[in-house]
Short mmCIF file of N, CA, C and O in Angstrom, two decimals:
data_model
loop_
_atom_site.label_atom_id
_atom_site.label_comp_id
_atom_site.label_asym_id
_atom_site.label_seq_id
_atom_site.Cartn_x
_atom_site.Cartn_y
_atom_site.Cartn_z
N ALA A 1 15.04 15.18 -10.41
CA ALA A 1 14.77 13.43 -10.79
C ALA A 1 15.62 13.04 -9.48
O ALA A 1 14.40 12.05 -9.29
N GLU A 2 16.39 12.60 -9.72
CA GLU A 2 17.60 12.03 -8.71
C GLU A 2 17.15 11.79 -7.80
O GLU A 2 16.65 11.00 -6.49
N TRP A 3 17.13 13.32 -6.84
CA TRP A 3 16.82 13.10 -5.12
C TRP A 3 15.40 12.73 -4.68
O TRP A 3 14.97 12.01 -3.54
N ASN A 4 14.08 12.51 -5.99
CA ASN A 4 12.82 11.69 -5.99
C ASN A 4 13.37 10.44 -5.90
O ASN A 4 12.38 10.54 -5.09
N ARG A 5 14.13 10.23 -6.63
CA ARG A 5 14.30 9.01 -7.01
C ARG A 5 15.49 7.86 -5.48
O ARG A 5 14.87 6.75 -5.46
N VAL A 6 16.46 9.15 -5.16
CA VAL A 6 16.70 8.83 -3.79
C VAL A 6 16.13 8.06 -2.88
O VAL A 6 16.60 7.71 -1.39
N HIS A 7 15.29 9.02 -2.71
CA HIS A 7 14.39 9.32 -1.05
C HIS A 7 12.55 9.07 -1.50
O HIS A 7 11.25 9.71 -1.04
N GLU A 8 12.62 8.13 -2.55
CA GLU A 8 11.10 7.58 -2.96
C GLU A 8 10.61 7.40 -1.50
O GLU A 8 8.73 7.89 -1.11
N GLY A 9 10.66 6.52 -0.40
CA GLY A 9 10.60 7.17 0.93
C GLY A 9 9.63 7.59 2.11
O GLY A 9 8.79 7.86 2.48
N LYS A 10 10.04 9.08 1.39
CA LYS A 10 10.09 10.45 2.31
C LYS A 10 8.75 10.72 1.11
O LYS A 10 7.93 11.67 1.87
N ARG A 11 9.00 11.13 0.68
CA ARG A 11 7.55 11.71 -0.76
C ARG A 11 6.58 10.26 -0.56
O ARG A 11 5.33 10.83 0.04
N ARG A 12 6.46 8.74 -0.36
CA ARG A 12 5.33 8.18 0.18
C ARG A 12 4.96 8.73 1.42
O ARG A 12 3.82 8.46 1.39
N ALA A 13 6.00 8.68 2.20
CA ALA A 13 5.27 9.38 3.41
C ALA A 13 4.87 10.52 3.86
O ALA A 13 3.37 10.86 3.89
N TYR A 14 5.27 10.86 2.86
CA TYR A 14 4.86 12.50 3.07
C TYR A 14 2.25 12.21 1.73
O TYR A 14 2.06 12.81 2.70
N ARG A 15 3.29 11.06 0.84
CA ARG A 15 1.61 12.10 0.91
C ARG A 15 0.78 10.95 2.01
O ARG A 15 -1.14 11.54 1.14
N HIS A 16 1.23 9.88 1.86
CA HIS A 16 0.23 8.78 2.80
C HIS A 16 -0.67 10.10 4.40
O HIS A 16 -1.54 9.86 4.32
N ALA A 17 0.58 11.04 4.71
CA ALA A 17 0.16 11.28 6.01
C ALA A 17 -0.30 12.72 4.81
O ALA A 17 -1.38 13.23 6.19
N ARG A 18 -0.31 13.41 4.04
CA ARG A 18 -1.03 14.13 3.61
C ARG A 18 -2.59 14.05 3.42
O ARG A 18 -3.82 14.27 3.26
N ARG A 19 -3.23 12.44 2.81
CA ARG A 19 -4.16 12.15 2.81
C ARG A 19 -4.52 11.93 3.75
O ARG A 19 -6.27 11.74 4.00
N ALA A 20 -3.67 11.53 5.15
CA ALA A 20 -4.73 10.89 6.49
C ALA A 20 -5.02 12.50 6.99
O ALA A 20 -5.88 12.56 7.49
N ARG A 21 -4.30 13.25 6.62
CA ARG A 21 -4.97 15.10 7.13
C ARG A 21 -6.51 14.96 6.48
O ARG A 21 -7.15 15.61 6.87
N MET A 22 -5.90 15.43 5.41
CA MET A 22 -7.67 15.31 4.93
C MET A 22 -8.32 14.72 4.77
O MET A 22 -9.83 15.34 4.50
N TYR A 23 -8.70 13.62 5.32
CA TYR A 23 -9.55 12.96 5.95
C TYR A 23 -10.22 13.03 7.46
O TYR A 23 -10.68 12.71 8.24
N ALA A 24 -9.01 13.91 8.07
CA ALA A 24 -9.19 13.99 9.53
C ALA A 24 -8.65 12.25 9.99
O ALA A 24 -9.21 12.12 10.97
N ALA A 25 -8.09 11.46 9.76
CA ALA A 25 -7.49 10.25 10.12
C ALA A 25 -6.60 9.76 11.31
O ALA A 25 -5.41 10.77 10.25
N ALA A 26 -6.59 9.70 11.57
CA ALA A 26 -4.81 9.35 12.42
C ALA A 26 -4.27 8.79 11.52
O ALA A 26 -4.24 8.32 9.96
N TYR A 27 -2.80 8.74 11.59
CA TYR A 27 -1.83 8.49 11.02
C TYR A 27 -0.22 8.09 11.83
O TYR A 27 0.01 8.64 13.11
N GLU A 28 0.12 7.67 11.66
CA GLU A 28 1.21 6.47 11.66
C GLU A 28 2.49 7.03 11.05
O GLU A 28 2.27 6.52 9.55
N THR A 29 3.75 6.71 11.22
CA THR A 29 4.39 6.76 9.98
C THR A 29 5.31 5.21 10.17
O THR A 29 6.02 4.94 10.57
N PHE A 30 5.57 4.48 8.86
CA PHE A 30 6.26 3.16 8.72
C PHE A 30 6.43 3.69 7.08
O PHE A 30 5.80 4.43 6.35
N ASP A 31 6.46 1.92 6.29
CA ASP A 31 6.53 2.28 5.12
C ASP A 31 6.92 0.45 4.55
O ASP A 31 6.06 -0.47 5.56
N ALA A 32 6.68 0.01 3.90
CA ALA A 32 5.33 -0.92 3.04
C ALA A 32 6.98 -1.96 3.46
O ALA A 32 6.07 -3.24 3.04
N TRP A 33 8.42 -1.60 3.63
CA TRP A 33 9.02 -2.96 3.85
C TRP A 33 8.87 -3.75 5.51
O TRP A 33 8.45 -4.85 5.43
N GLU A 34 8.54 -2.49 6.27
CA GLU A 34 7.76 -3.23 7.74
C GLU A 34 6.76 -3.54 7.88
O GLU A 34 6.85 -4.96 8.67
N ILE A 35 5.42 -3.15 7.02
CA ILE A 35 4.33 -3.92 6.36
C ILE A 35 4.50 -5.70 6.19
O ILE A 35 4.09 -6.30 5.96
N GLY A 36 5.30 -5.66 4.95
CA GLY A 36 5.94 -6.58 4.46
C GLY A 36 6.90 -7.75 5.52
O GLY A 36 6.14 -8.74 5.35
N GLU A 37 7.30 -7.07 5.76
CA GLU A 37 7.95 -7.82 7.05
C GLU A 37 6.94 -9.34 7.89
O GLU A 37 6.92 -10.22 8.62
N ARG A 38 6.35 -7.77 8.99
CA ARG A 38 5.31 -8.13 9.87
C ARG A 38 4.26 -9.08 9.18
O ARG A 38 3.41 -10.16 9.69
N ASP A 39 3.82 -9.11 7.87
CA ASP A 39 2.74 -10.39 7.09
C ASP A 39 3.03 -10.85 6.18
O ASP A 39 2.25 -11.87 5.49
N GLY A 40 4.19 -11.22 6.53
CA GLY A 40 5.61 -12.76 5.69
C GLY A 40 5.32 -12.16 5.25
O GLY A 40 5.11 -14.08 3.84
N TRP A 41 5.33 -11.39 4.24
CA TRP A 41 5.04 -10.50 2.17
C TRP A 41 3.89 -12.17 1.81
O TRP A 41 4.59 -12.28 0.71
N VAL A 42 2.34 -12.12 2.00
CA VAL A 42 2.37 -12.91 1.39
C VAL A 42 0.53 -11.75 1.35
O VAL A 42 0.35 -11.26 2.49
N CYS A 43 0.34 -11.70 0.46
CA CYS A 43 -0.94 -10.52 -0.07
C CYS A 43 -1.42 -11.10 0.70
O CYS A 43 -2.07 -12.16 1.08
N HIS A 44 -2.57 -9.99 1.63
CA HIS A 44 -3.64 -10.24 2.63
C HIS A 44 -5.25 -10.67 1.41
O HIS A 44 -6.02 -10.91 2.06
N ILE A 45 -4.78 -9.88 0.08
CA ILE A 45 -6.47 -10.23 -0.76
C ILE A 45 -6.09 -11.24 -1.54
O ILE A 45 -7.21 -12.24 -1.69
N CYS A 46 -4.74 -12.06 -1.70
CA CYS A 46 -5.36 -12.97 -2.47
C CYS A 46 -4.68 -14.54 -1.98
O CYS A 46 -4.51 -15.25 -2.77
N ASP A 47 -4.10 -14.42 -0.83
CA ASP A 47 -3.22 -14.94 -0.27
C ASP A 47 -1.90 -15.46 -1.69
O ASP A 47 -1.46 -16.48 -1.18
N GLY A 48 -1.79 -14.48 -1.93
CA GLY A 48 0.15 -15.22 -3.20
C GLY A 48 1.22 -14.82 -2.81
O GLY A 48 0.70 -13.63 -1.57
N ALA A 49 2.13 -15.43 -2.77
CA ALA A 49 3.36 -14.92 -2.40
C ALA A 49 3.71 -13.53 -2.91
O ALA A 49 3.75 -13.18 -4.21
N ILE A 50 4.47 -12.64 -2.81
CA ILE A 50 4.51 -11.21 -2.67
C ILE A 50 6.24 -11.21 -3.04
O ILE A 50 7.18 -11.11 -1.52
N ASP A 51 7.03 -10.58 -4.12
CA ASP A 51 8.53 -10.22 -4.27
C ASP A 51 9.19 -10.09 -4.14
O ASP A 51 8.33 -8.69 -4.59
N SER A 52 9.95 -9.15 -3.41
CA SER A 52 9.64 -7.92 -2.75
C SER A 52 10.44 -6.92 -3.43
O SER A 52 10.76 -5.91 -2.46
N ALA A 53 11.38 -7.66 -4.09
CA ALA A 53 12.35 -7.40 -4.85
C ALA A 53 11.88 -6.59 -5.70
O ALA A 53 12.42 -5.50 -6.65
N LEU A 54 10.61 -6.87 -6.11
CA LEU A 54 9.72 -6.21 -7.06
C LEU A 54 9.32 -4.88 -6.83
O LEU A 54 9.09 -4.35 -6.30
N ALA A 55 9.66 -3.63 -8.42
CA ALA A 55 9.23 -2.32 -7.63
C ALA A 55 8.61 -2.02 -8.77
O ALA A 55 7.18 -2.37 -9.91
N TYR A 56 7.50 -1.18 -7.83
CA TYR A 56 6.36 -0.02 -8.78
C TYR A 56 6.57 -0.12 -10.23
O TYR A 56 8.40 0.75 -10.44
N PRO A 57 6.82 -0.19 -11.15
CA PRO A 57 4.49 0.19 -11.65
C PRO A 57 4.53 -1.22 -11.76
O PRO A 57 3.81 -2.19 -12.60
N ASP A 58 5.35 -2.68 -11.46
CA ASP A 58 5.37 -3.91 -11.53
C ASP A 58 3.78 -4.38 -11.14
O ASP A 58 3.51 -4.16 -9.88
N PRO A 59 2.69 -4.66 -11.78
CA PRO A 59 1.86 -5.26 -11.34
C PRO A 59 1.64 -5.75 -9.88
O PRO A 59 0.69 -5.79 -8.55
N ALA A 60 2.77 -6.98 -10.05
CA ALA A 60 2.77 -7.71 -8.78
C ALA A 60 3.94 -7.21 -7.59
O ALA A 60 4.26 -7.76 -6.30
N SER A 61 3.94 -6.09 -8.04
CA SER A 61 4.71 -5.55 -6.71
C SER A 61 4.26 -4.74 -5.82
O SER A 61 2.79 -5.46 -5.72
N LYS A 62 5.24 -5.29 -4.21
CA LYS A 62 3.72 -4.32 -3.03
C LYS A 62 3.38 -3.17 -3.32
O LYS A 62 3.92 -1.88 -3.60
N SER A 63 2.23 -3.38 -2.21
CA SER A 63 1.19 -1.61 -2.17
C SER A 63 1.34 -2.37 -1.08
O SER A 63 0.69 -3.54 -0.52
N ILE A 64 1.41 -1.22 0.11
CA ILE A 64 -0.02 -1.04 1.30
C ILE A 64 -1.40 -0.76 1.03
O ILE A 64 -1.46 0.18 0.61
N ASP A 65 -1.78 -2.03 1.85
CA ASP A 65 -3.36 -1.69 1.65
C ASP A 65 -4.68 -1.15 2.85
O ASP A 65 -4.50 -1.25 3.45
N HIS A 66 -4.59 -0.34 2.70
CA HIS A 66 -5.56 0.01 4.58
C HIS A 66 -6.81 -0.74 4.14
O HIS A 66 -7.49 -0.71 3.04
N ILE A 67 -7.16 -1.50 4.86
CA ILE A 67 -8.09 -2.69 5.70
C ILE A 67 -9.46 -1.18 5.28
O ILE A 67 -9.83 -1.98 4.31
N VAL A 68 -10.45 -0.77 6.61
CA VAL A 68 -10.92 0.28 6.11
C VAL A 68 -10.22 0.82 5.00
O VAL A 68 -9.11 2.28 6.10
N PRO A 69 -10.13 2.43 4.21
CA PRO A 69 -10.38 3.21 3.50
C PRO A 69 -10.19 4.46 4.28
O PRO A 69 -11.27 4.58 5.13
N LEU A 70 -9.31 5.34 4.39
CA LEU A 70 -8.95 6.60 4.92
C LEU A 70 -10.56 7.15 3.95
O LEU A 70 -11.43 7.73 4.71
N VAL A 71 -11.46 7.45 2.99
CA VAL A 71 -12.20 7.54 2.70
C VAL A 71 -13.43 7.43 3.26
O VAL A 71 -14.68 7.54 3.37
N LYS A 72 -13.10 5.89 3.87
CA LYS A 72 -14.61 5.15 4.51
C LYS A 72 -14.36 5.20 5.96
O LYS A 72 -15.29 5.00 6.50
N GLY A 73 -13.61 6.38 6.49
CA GLY A 73 -13.30 6.64 7.95
C GLY A 73 -12.10 6.12 8.31
O GLY A 73 -12.30 5.21 9.49
N GLY A 74 -10.97 5.14 7.50
CA GLY A 74 -10.14 4.40 8.02
C GLY A 74 -8.84 5.15 8.83
O GLY A 74 -9.31 6.25 8.62
N GLU A 75 -8.42 4.31 9.02
CA GLU A 75 -6.89 5.58 9.79
C GLU A 75 -5.89 4.45 9.15
O GLU A 75 -5.51 3.73 8.21
N HIS A 76 -4.72 5.70 8.50
CA HIS A 76 -3.16 5.31 8.00
C HIS A 76 -2.37 4.78 9.86
O HIS A 76 -1.39 5.10 9.92
N THR A 77 -3.25 3.89 9.93
CA THR A 77 -2.35 3.18 11.19
C THR A 77 -1.57 1.46 11.07
O THR A 77 -2.17 1.04 10.16
N ARG A 78 -0.57 1.47 11.62
CA ARG A 78 -0.33 -0.62 11.11
C ARG A 78 -1.97 -1.14 11.21
O ARG A 78 -1.35 -2.16 11.15
N ALA A 79 -2.44 -0.56 12.70
CA ALA A 79 -3.94 -1.78 12.59
C ALA A 79 -4.75 -1.72 11.60
O ALA A 79 -5.18 -2.93 10.78
N ASN A 80 -4.66 -1.02 10.97
CA ASN A 80 -5.23 -0.63 10.25
C ASN A 80 -4.64 -0.95 7.78
O ASN A 80 -5.44 -0.51 7.21
N VAL A 81 -3.28 -1.26 8.10
CA VAL A 81 -2.84 -1.30 6.86
C VAL A 81 -2.42 -3.27 6.49
O VAL A 81 -1.96 -3.73 7.46
N ALA A 82 -2.60 -3.48 5.54
CA ALA A 82 -2.17 -4.87 5.15
C ALA A 82 -0.77 -5.10 3.93
O ALA A 82 -1.03 -3.44 3.44
N ILE A 83 -0.07 -5.96 3.30
CA ILE A 83 0.61 -5.76 2.51
C ILE A 83 -0.15 -6.90 1.18
O ILE A 83 -0.51 -7.61 1.45
N THR A 84 0.16 -5.90 0.63
CA THR A 84 -0.70 -6.45 -1.13
C THR A 84 0.09 -6.44 -2.39
O THR A 84 0.35 -5.20 -2.33
N HIS A 85 -0.57 -7.21 -3.56
CA HIS A 85 0.38 -7.00 -4.73
C HIS A 85 -0.45 -5.59 -4.99
O HIS A 85 -1.78 -5.56 -4.21
N LEU A 86 0.86 -4.98 -5.90
CA LEU A 86 -0.83 -3.47 -6.15
C LEU A 86 -2.14 -3.72 -7.46
O LEU A 86 -2.29 -2.91 -6.63
N VAL A 87 -1.54 -4.58 -8.24
CA VAL A 87 -2.13 -5.15 -9.09
C VAL A 87 -3.83 -5.24 -7.92
O VAL A 87 -5.21 -5.17 -8.58
N CYS A 88 -3.78 -6.44 -6.95
CA CYS A 88 -5.46 -6.14 -5.94
C CYS A 88 -5.19 -5.48 -5.42
O CYS A 88 -7.01 -5.33 -5.17
N ASN A 89 -4.87 -4.08 -4.62
CA ASN A 89 -4.65 -3.03 -4.54
C ASN A 89 -5.59 -2.34 -5.41
O ASN A 89 -6.25 -1.08 -4.86
N ILE A 90 -5.19 -1.87 -6.42
CA ILE A 90 -5.98 -1.21 -7.79
C ILE A 90 -7.51 -2.25 -7.84
O ILE A 90 -8.18 -1.27 -7.34
N LYS A 91 -7.54 -3.00 -7.66
CA LYS A 91 -8.71 -3.92 -7.81
C LYS A 91 -9.77 -3.87 -6.65
O LYS A 91 -11.17 -3.47 -7.15
N LYS A 92 -9.08 -3.56 -5.68
CA LYS A 92 -9.80 -3.45 -5.00
C LYS A 92 -10.70 -2.14 -4.52
O LYS A 92 -11.40 -1.75 -3.97
N LYS A 93 -9.74 -0.42 -5.03
CA LYS A 93 -10.58 0.57 -5.01
C LYS A 93 -10.27 0.66 -3.66
O LYS A 93 -10.19 1.15 -2.52
N ASP A 94 -11.74 0.93 -3.38
CA ASP A 94 -12.46 1.64 -1.56
C ASP A 94 -12.97 0.89 -1.35
O ASP A 94 -13.76 1.77 -0.47
N ARG A 95 -12.69 0.15 -1.68
CA ARG A 95 -14.39 -1.46 -1.02
C ARG A 95 -13.71 -1.82 0.47
O ARG A 95 -11.59 -2.22 0.13
N VAL A 96 -14.44 -2.37 0.89
CA VAL A 96 -13.47 -2.64 2.14
C VAL A 96 -13.51 -4.06 2.28
O VAL A 96 -12.81 -4.74 3.09
N SER A 97 -14.47 -4.51 1.40
CA SER A 97 -14.66 -6.49 0.72
C SER A 97 -13.81 -6.20 -0.35
O SER A 97 -13.45 -6.06 -1.40
N PHE A 98 -13.69 -7.58 -1.02
CA PHE A 98 -12.18 -7.68 -2.18
C PHE A 98 -12.60 -8.31 -2.29
O PHE A 98 -11.33 -9.41 -3.36
N GLU A 99 -14.03 -9.18 -2.95
CA GLU A 99 -14.41 -10.29 -3.80
C GLU A 99 -14.23 -10.08 -5.01
O GLU A 99 -14.47 -9.04 -5.28
N GLY A 100 -14.29 -10.53 -5.94
CA GLY A 100 -13.29 -10.52 -6.66
C GLY A 100 -12.32 -10.79 -7.49
O GLY A 100 -11.68 -10.28 -8.67
N VAL A 101 -11.72 -10.06 -6.78
CA VAL A 101 -10.37 -9.54 -7.61
C VAL A 101 -9.34 -11.15 -7.35
O VAL A 101 -9.61 -12.30 -6.38
N THR A 102 -8.65 -11.29 -8.16
CA THR A 102 -8.14 -12.61 -8.54
C THR A 102 -6.55 -11.96 -8.28
O THR A 102 -5.82 -10.67 -7.95
N SER A 103 -5.56 -12.73 -8.62
CA SER A 103 -4.26 -13.17 -8.41
C SER A 103 -3.75 -12.61 -8.95
O SER A 103 -3.81 -12.56 -10.24
N PRO A 104 -2.22 -11.74 -9.11
CA PRO A 104 -1.24 -11.15 -9.83
C PRO A 104 -1.32 -11.80 -11.65
O PRO A 104 -1.04 -11.64 -12.39
N SER A 105 -0.88 -13.33 -10.95
CA SER A 105 -0.26 -13.71 -12.17
C SER A 105 -1.79 -13.82 -13.36
O SER A 105 -1.61 -14.98 -14.34
N ALA A 106 -2.57 -14.29 -12.97
CA ALA A 106 -4.10 -14.65 -13.54
C ALA A 106 -3.96 -13.62 -14.24
O ALA A 106 -4.30 -13.22 -15.22
N VAL A 107 -4.09 -12.25 -13.79
CA VAL A 107 -4.25 -10.57 -14.37
C VAL A 107 -2.66 -10.80 -15.72
O VAL A 107 -2.92 -10.08 -16.90
N ALA A 108 -1.51 -11.12 -15.20
CA ALA A 108 -0.47 -10.95 -16.01
C ALA A 108 -0.65 -11.69 -17.55
O ALA A 108 0.37 -11.37 -17.48
N SER A 109 -1.01 -12.88 -17.24
CA SER A 109 -1.03 -13.44 -18.21
C SER A 109 -1.61 -12.52 -19.28
O SER A 109 -2.92 -12.36 -19.21
#
Protein backbone atom coordinates (compact mmCIF):
# COMPACT_ATOMS: atom_id res chain seq x y z
CA ALA A 1 0.00 0.00 0.00
CA GLU A 2 2.85 2.38 0.84
CA TRP A 3 4.61 1.66 -2.47
CA ASN A 4 1.37 2.34 -4.37
CA ARG A 5 0.92 5.69 -2.60
CA VAL A 6 4.51 6.79 -3.22
CA HIS A 7 4.55 5.65 -6.86
CA GLU A 8 1.09 6.79 -7.97
CA GLY A 9 2.58 8.57 -10.99
CA LYS A 10 4.27 5.38 -12.21
CA ARG A 11 1.06 3.42 -11.76
CA ARG A 12 -0.92 6.01 -13.70
CA ALA A 13 1.66 6.07 -16.53
CA TYR A 14 1.54 2.28 -16.74
CA ARG A 15 -2.28 2.30 -16.97
CA HIS A 16 -2.21 4.95 -19.73
CA ALA A 17 0.42 3.00 -21.67
CA ARG A 18 -1.57 -0.21 -21.32
CA ARG A 19 -4.77 1.44 -22.60
CA ALA A 20 -2.89 2.99 -25.54
CA ARG A 21 -1.46 -0.43 -26.47
CA MET A 22 -4.93 -1.98 -26.15
CA TYR A 23 -6.23 0.45 -28.81
CA ALA A 24 -3.01 0.36 -30.89
CA ALA A 25 -2.60 4.10 -30.32
CA ALA A 26 0.56 6.19 -30.28
CA TYR A 27 1.85 6.86 -26.77
CA GLU A 28 4.04 9.45 -25.01
CA THR A 29 5.04 9.59 -21.34
CA PHE A 30 3.90 12.68 -19.41
CA ASP A 31 1.92 13.50 -16.28
CA ALA A 32 -0.96 15.73 -15.24
CA TRP A 33 1.41 18.34 -13.76
CA GLU A 34 3.12 18.85 -17.12
CA ILE A 35 -0.20 19.22 -18.94
CA GLY A 36 -1.58 21.47 -16.17
CA GLU A 37 1.38 23.83 -16.44
CA ARG A 38 1.07 23.91 -20.22
CA ASP A 39 -2.66 24.67 -20.07
CA GLY A 40 -2.37 27.24 -17.26
CA TRP A 41 -4.46 25.12 -14.85
CA VAL A 42 -7.68 26.02 -16.69
CA CYS A 43 -10.19 23.23 -17.44
CA HIS A 44 -10.57 22.93 -21.19
CA ILE A 45 -14.15 21.73 -20.79
CA CYS A 46 -15.74 24.29 -18.43
CA ASP A 47 -13.02 27.00 -18.49
CA GLY A 48 -12.90 26.98 -14.68
CA ALA A 49 -9.71 27.26 -12.65
CA ILE A 50 -8.21 23.98 -11.42
CA ASP A 51 -6.67 23.84 -7.93
CA SER A 52 -3.50 21.79 -8.43
CA ALA A 53 -3.40 20.97 -4.69
CA LEU A 54 -6.63 18.95 -4.83
CA ALA A 55 -6.19 15.22 -5.22
CA TYR A 56 -8.32 12.33 -6.44
CA PRO A 57 -11.16 11.59 -5.58
CA ASP A 58 -12.13 15.26 -5.13
CA PRO A 59 -14.49 16.13 -8.05
CA ALA A 60 -12.58 19.37 -8.70
CA SER A 61 -9.16 17.65 -8.80
CA LYS A 62 -7.00 17.56 -11.93
CA SER A 63 -7.53 14.96 -14.63
CA ILE A 64 -6.14 14.38 -18.10
CA ASP A 65 -8.76 14.35 -20.86
CA HIS A 66 -8.14 12.82 -24.27
CA ILE A 67 -9.61 15.31 -26.74
CA VAL A 68 -10.21 12.48 -29.21
CA PRO A 69 -10.78 9.48 -26.91
CA LEU A 70 -8.57 6.40 -27.31
CA VAL A 71 -11.65 4.31 -28.05
CA LYS A 72 -12.49 6.67 -30.96
CA GLY A 73 -9.00 6.45 -32.51
CA GLY A 74 -7.22 9.14 -30.47
CA GLU A 75 -3.65 8.91 -29.24
CA HIS A 76 -2.10 9.28 -25.78
CA THR A 77 0.13 12.17 -26.84
CA ARG A 78 0.61 15.70 -25.57
CA ALA A 79 -1.14 17.03 -28.67
CA ASN A 80 -4.31 15.03 -27.89
CA VAL A 81 -4.70 15.73 -24.16
CA ALA A 82 -5.76 18.67 -22.02
CA ILE A 83 -6.16 19.30 -18.29
CA THR A 84 -9.69 19.11 -16.87
CA HIS A 85 -11.53 18.77 -13.60
CA LEU A 86 -12.15 15.12 -12.73
CA VAL A 87 -15.94 15.60 -12.74
CA CYS A 88 -15.87 17.33 -16.15
CA ASN A 89 -13.83 14.47 -17.60
CA ILE A 90 -16.16 11.86 -16.12
CA LYS A 91 -19.23 13.64 -17.51
CA LYS A 92 -17.64 13.94 -20.97
CA LYS A 93 -17.09 10.16 -21.04
CA ASP A 94 -15.88 8.98 -24.45
CA ARG A 95 -17.46 11.80 -26.46
CA VAL A 96 -15.44 14.13 -28.64
CA SER A 97 -17.85 17.00 -27.88
CA PHE A 98 -18.48 18.21 -24.33
CA GLU A 99 -21.81 20.00 -24.66
CA GLY A 100 -23.90 19.96 -21.50
CA VAL A 101 -20.98 19.54 -19.09
CA THR A 102 -21.17 22.02 -16.22
CA SER A 103 -18.46 23.26 -13.89
CA PRO A 104 -17.61 21.25 -10.76
CA SER A 105 -18.77 24.11 -8.53
CA ALA A 106 -22.28 23.63 -9.91
CA VAL A 107 -22.08 19.90 -9.21
CA ALA A 108 -20.62 20.21 -5.69
CA SER A 109 -23.58 22.25 -4.40
